[in-house]
């Protein structure tokens, strides 16, 4: 049996997950970033999570949605489960997403912190 894990970065209000620059900073449309609004962070390093032994034995599949803040240095902070799949997979998703690296959000040429959401998919193939 093969195991396949995927993680999809979901950023932006188009997905309905509530990506937010800091208060009082307007969000740029996806295709028109400008200096007078915040750009969205871009993932640069996204290793895949491990499948827990419990979830593998139970053949669990699905998605975990996490809310997080991408800090101005491109690291991840304040990770919380928004939609749970199963406790052991939630923990694996959190553990892995904390290692992700981003090109930070920019506002007026300076990096800023940005709250967003990511979806981590767990699939058995």
PDB file of C-alpha atoms in Angstrom:
ATOM      1  CA  UNK A   1       0.000   0.000   0.000  1.00  0.00           C
ATOM      2  CA  UNK A   2       1.289   3.454  -0.850  1.00  0.00           C
ATOM      3  CA  UNK A   3       0.781   6.521   1.287  1.00  0.00           C
ATOM      4  CA  UNK A   4       0.474   9.933  -0.259  1.00  0.00           C
ATOM      5  CA  UNK A   5       0.402  13.129   1.705  1.00  0.00           C
ATOM      6  CA  UNK A   6      -0.210  16.543   0.299  1.00  0.00           C
ATOM      7  CA  UNK A   7      -0.380  19.987   1.743  1.00  0.00           C
ATOM      8  CA  UNK A   8      -2.106  22.798  -0.020  1.00  0.00           C
ATOM      9  CA  UNK A   9      -1.525  26.355   1.021  1.00  0.00           C
ATOM     10  CA  UNK A  10      -4.816  28.141   0.974  1.00  0.00           C
ATOM     11  CA  UNK A  11      -4.402  31.865   1.295  1.00  0.00           C
ATOM     12  CA  UNK A  12      -6.919  34.561   0.680  1.00  0.00           C
ATOM     13  CA  UNK A  13     -10.527  35.422   1.164  1.00  0.00           C
ATOM     14  CA  UNK A  14     -11.395  33.838  -2.187  1.00  0.00           C
ATOM     15  CA  UNK A  15     -11.230  30.494  -0.371  1.00  0.00           C
ATOM     16  CA  UNK A  16     -13.331  31.851   2.485  1.00  0.00           C
ATOM     17  CA  UNK A  17     -10.718  31.093   5.127  1.00  0.00           C
ATOM     18  CA  UNK A  18     -10.162  34.708   6.152  1.00  0.00           C
ATOM     19  CA  UNK A  19      -6.592  35.696   5.277  1.00  0.00           C
ATOM     20  CA  UNK A  20      -5.884  38.976   7.036  1.00  0.00           C
ATOM     21  CA  UNK A  21      -3.070  41.495   7.033  1.00  0.00           C
ATOM     22  CA  UNK A  22      -2.768  43.503  10.261  1.00  0.00           C
ATOM     23  CA  UNK A  23      -5.633  45.876  10.995  1.00  0.00           C
ATOM     24  CA  UNK A  24      -5.665  49.138   9.026  1.00  0.00           C
ATOM     25  CA  UNK A  25      -3.598  47.651   6.179  1.00  0.00           C
ATOM     26  CA  UNK A  26      -5.616  46.963   3.026  1.00  0.00           C
ATOM     27  CA  UNK A  27      -5.286  43.566   1.337  1.00  0.00           C
ATOM     28  CA  UNK A  28      -4.123  43.550  -2.309  1.00  0.00           C
ATOM     29  CA  UNK A  29      -6.106  41.671  -4.906  1.00  0.00           C
ATOM     30  CA  UNK A  30      -4.256  38.504  -5.969  1.00  0.00           C
ATOM     31  CA  UNK A  31      -3.261  39.833  -9.375  1.00  0.00           C
ATOM     32  CA  UNK A  32      -2.514  43.465  -8.571  1.00  0.00           C
ATOM     33  CA  UNK A  33      -0.101  43.916  -5.641  1.00  0.00           C
ATOM     34  CA  UNK A  34       0.871  47.520  -4.976  1.00  0.00           C
ATOM     35  CA  UNK A  35       2.842  49.397  -2.314  1.00  0.00           C
ATOM     36  CA  UNK A  36      -0.335  50.782  -0.716  1.00  0.00           C
ATOM     37  CA  UNK A  37      -1.678  47.342   0.244  1.00  0.00           C
ATOM     38  CA  UNK A  38      -0.356  44.117   1.751  1.00  0.00           C
ATOM     39  CA  UNK A  39       0.708  41.202  -0.425  1.00  0.00           C
ATOM     40  CA  UNK A  40       0.020  37.628   0.607  1.00  0.00           C
ATOM     41  CA  UNK A  41       2.868  35.466   1.965  1.00  0.00           C
ATOM     42  CA  UNK A  42       4.239  32.844  -0.417  1.00  0.00           C
ATOM     43  CA  UNK A  43       5.278  29.403   0.789  1.00  0.00           C
ATOM     44  CA  UNK A  44       8.904  28.550  -0.034  1.00  0.00           C
ATOM     45  CA  UNK A  45       9.464  25.386   2.054  1.00  0.00           C
ATOM     46  CA  UNK A  46       6.546  23.032   2.752  1.00  0.00           C
ATOM     47  CA  UNK A  47       7.604  19.534   3.798  1.00  0.00           C
ATOM     48  CA  UNK A  48       4.846  16.951   3.976  1.00  0.00           C
ATOM     49  CA  UNK A  49       3.529  15.676   7.323  1.00  0.00           C
ATOM     50  CA  UNK A  50       3.926  12.101   8.463  1.00  0.00           C
ATOM     51  CA  UNK A  51       0.891   9.869   8.676  1.00  0.00           C
ATOM     52  CA  UNK A  52       0.371   8.707  12.263  1.00  0.00           C
ATOM     53  CA  UNK A  53       0.470   4.944  12.900  1.00  0.00           C
ATOM     54  CA  UNK A  54      -3.046   5.085  14.324  1.00  0.00           C
ATOM     55  CA  UNK A  55      -4.462   6.890  11.263  1.00  0.00           C
ATOM     56  CA  UNK A  56      -2.655   4.538   8.871  1.00  0.00           C
ATOM     57  CA  UNK A  57      -4.064   1.467  10.644  1.00  0.00           C
ATOM     58  CA  UNK A  58      -7.564   2.966  10.652  1.00  0.00           C
ATOM     59  CA  UNK A  59      -7.130   4.063   7.008  1.00  0.00           C
ATOM     60  CA  UNK A  60      -8.168   7.633   7.843  1.00  0.00           C
ATOM     61  CA  UNK A  61      -8.064  10.250   5.116  1.00  0.00           C
ATOM     62  CA  UNK A  62      -9.129  13.865   4.870  1.00  0.00           C
ATOM     63  CA  UNK A  63      -8.099  17.453   5.444  1.00  0.00           C
ATOM     64  CA  UNK A  64      -6.960  19.455   8.429  1.00  0.00           C
ATOM     65  CA  UNK A  65      -7.404  23.211   8.200  1.00  0.00           C
ATOM     66  CA  UNK A  66      -5.082  25.306  10.345  1.00  0.00           C
ATOM     67  CA  UNK A  67      -5.077  29.018  11.052  1.00  0.00           C
ATOM     68  CA  UNK A  68      -1.654  30.568  11.550  1.00  0.00           C
ATOM     69  CA  UNK A  69       0.354  33.761  11.400  1.00  0.00           C
ATOM     70  CA  UNK A  70       3.255  34.142   8.999  1.00  0.00           C
ATOM     71  CA  UNK A  71       5.695  36.426  10.812  1.00  0.00           C
ATOM     72  CA  UNK A  72       7.723  39.160   9.127  1.00  0.00           C
ATOM     73  CA  UNK A  73      10.767  36.846   9.050  1.00  0.00           C
ATOM     74  CA  UNK A  74       8.819  34.166   7.130  1.00  0.00           C
ATOM     75  CA  UNK A  75       8.393  31.749  10.035  1.00  0.00           C
ATOM     76  CA  UNK A  76       5.080  30.401  11.332  1.00  0.00           C
ATOM     77  CA  UNK A  77       3.487  31.226  14.681  1.00  0.00           C
ATOM     78  CA  UNK A  78       0.161  30.836  16.483  1.00  0.00           C
ATOM     79  CA  UNK A  79      -0.951  27.628  14.729  1.00  0.00           C
ATOM     80  CA  UNK A  80      -4.465  26.457  15.625  1.00  0.00           C
ATOM     81  CA  UNK A  81      -6.762  23.783  14.249  1.00  0.00           C
ATOM     82  CA  UNK A  82      -9.752  25.329  12.481  1.00  0.00           C
ATOM     83  CA  UNK A  83     -11.145  22.046  11.139  1.00  0.00           C
ATOM     84  CA  UNK A  84     -10.058  18.806  12.740  1.00  0.00           C
ATOM     85  CA  UNK A  85      -9.690  15.427  11.079  1.00  0.00           C
ATOM     86  CA  UNK A  86      -8.412  13.182  13.861  1.00  0.00           C
ATOM     87  CA  UNK A  87      -6.275  14.113  16.864  1.00  0.00           C
ATOM     88  CA  UNK A  88      -3.073  12.342  15.758  1.00  0.00           C
ATOM     89  CA  UNK A  89      -3.320  13.782  12.225  1.00  0.00           C
ATOM     90  CA  UNK A  90      -4.104  17.242  13.619  1.00  0.00           C
ATOM     91  CA  UNK A  91      -0.930  17.006  15.709  1.00  0.00           C
ATOM     92  CA  UNK A  92       1.143  15.868  12.709  1.00  0.00           C
ATOM     93  CA  UNK A  93      -0.224  18.751  10.620  1.00  0.00           C
ATOM     94  CA  UNK A  94       0.589  21.319  13.324  1.00  0.00           C
ATOM     95  CA  UNK A  95       4.066  19.892  13.902  1.00  0.00           C
ATOM     96  CA  UNK A  96       4.896  20.003  10.192  1.00  0.00           C
ATOM     97  CA  UNK A  97       3.379  23.419   9.426  1.00  0.00           C
ATOM     98  CA  UNK A  98       5.487  24.947  12.211  1.00  0.00           C
ATOM     99  CA  UNK A  99       8.566  24.015  10.091  1.00  0.00           C
ATOM    100  CA  UNK A 100       7.261  25.695   6.926  1.00  0.00           C
ATOM    101  CA  UNK A 101       9.000  28.819   5.599  1.00  0.00           C
ATOM    102  CA  UNK A 102       7.427  31.702   3.696  1.00  0.00           C
ATOM    103  CA  UNK A 103       8.343  34.776   1.758  1.00  0.00           C
ATOM    104  CA  UNK A 104       6.572  37.206   4.106  1.00  0.00           C
ATOM    105  CA  UNK A 105       3.744  39.535   3.287  1.00  0.00           C
ATOM    106  CA  UNK A 106       4.953  42.978   2.224  1.00  0.00           C
ATOM    107  CA  UNK A 107       3.476  46.400   2.928  1.00  0.00           C
ATOM    108  CA  UNK A 108       5.112  49.563   1.617  1.00  0.00           C
ATOM    109  CA  UNK A 109       8.276  47.607   0.899  1.00  0.00           C
ATOM    110  CA  UNK A 110       8.588  46.160   4.418  1.00  0.00           C
ATOM    111  CA  UNK A 111       7.820  42.623   5.616  1.00  0.00           C
ATOM    112  CA  UNK A 112       4.834  42.318   7.965  1.00  0.00           C
ATOM    113  CA  UNK A 113       3.066  39.554   9.880  1.00  0.00           C
ATOM    114  CA  UNK A 114      -0.017  38.121   8.183  1.00  0.00           C
ATOM    115  CA  UNK A 115      -2.750  35.807   9.486  1.00  0.00           C
ATOM    116  CA  UNK A 116      -3.972  33.151   7.104  1.00  0.00           C
ATOM    117  CA  UNK A 117      -5.058  29.517   6.821  1.00  0.00           C
ATOM    118  CA  UNK A 118      -3.568  26.383   5.304  1.00  0.00           C
ATOM    119  CA  UNK A 119      -5.134  23.077   4.394  1.00  0.00           C
ATOM    120  CA  UNK A 120      -3.147  19.909   4.952  1.00  0.00           C
ATOM    121  CA  UNK A 121      -4.474  16.900   3.034  1.00  0.00           C
ATOM    122  CA  UNK A 122      -3.910  13.320   4.154  1.00  0.00           C
ATOM    123  CA  UNK A 123      -4.568  10.650   1.512  1.00  0.00           C
ATOM    124  CA  UNK A 124      -3.813   6.912   1.348  1.00  0.00           C
ATOM    125  CA  UNK A 125      -3.132   5.507  -2.115  1.00  0.00           C
TER     126      UNK A 125
END
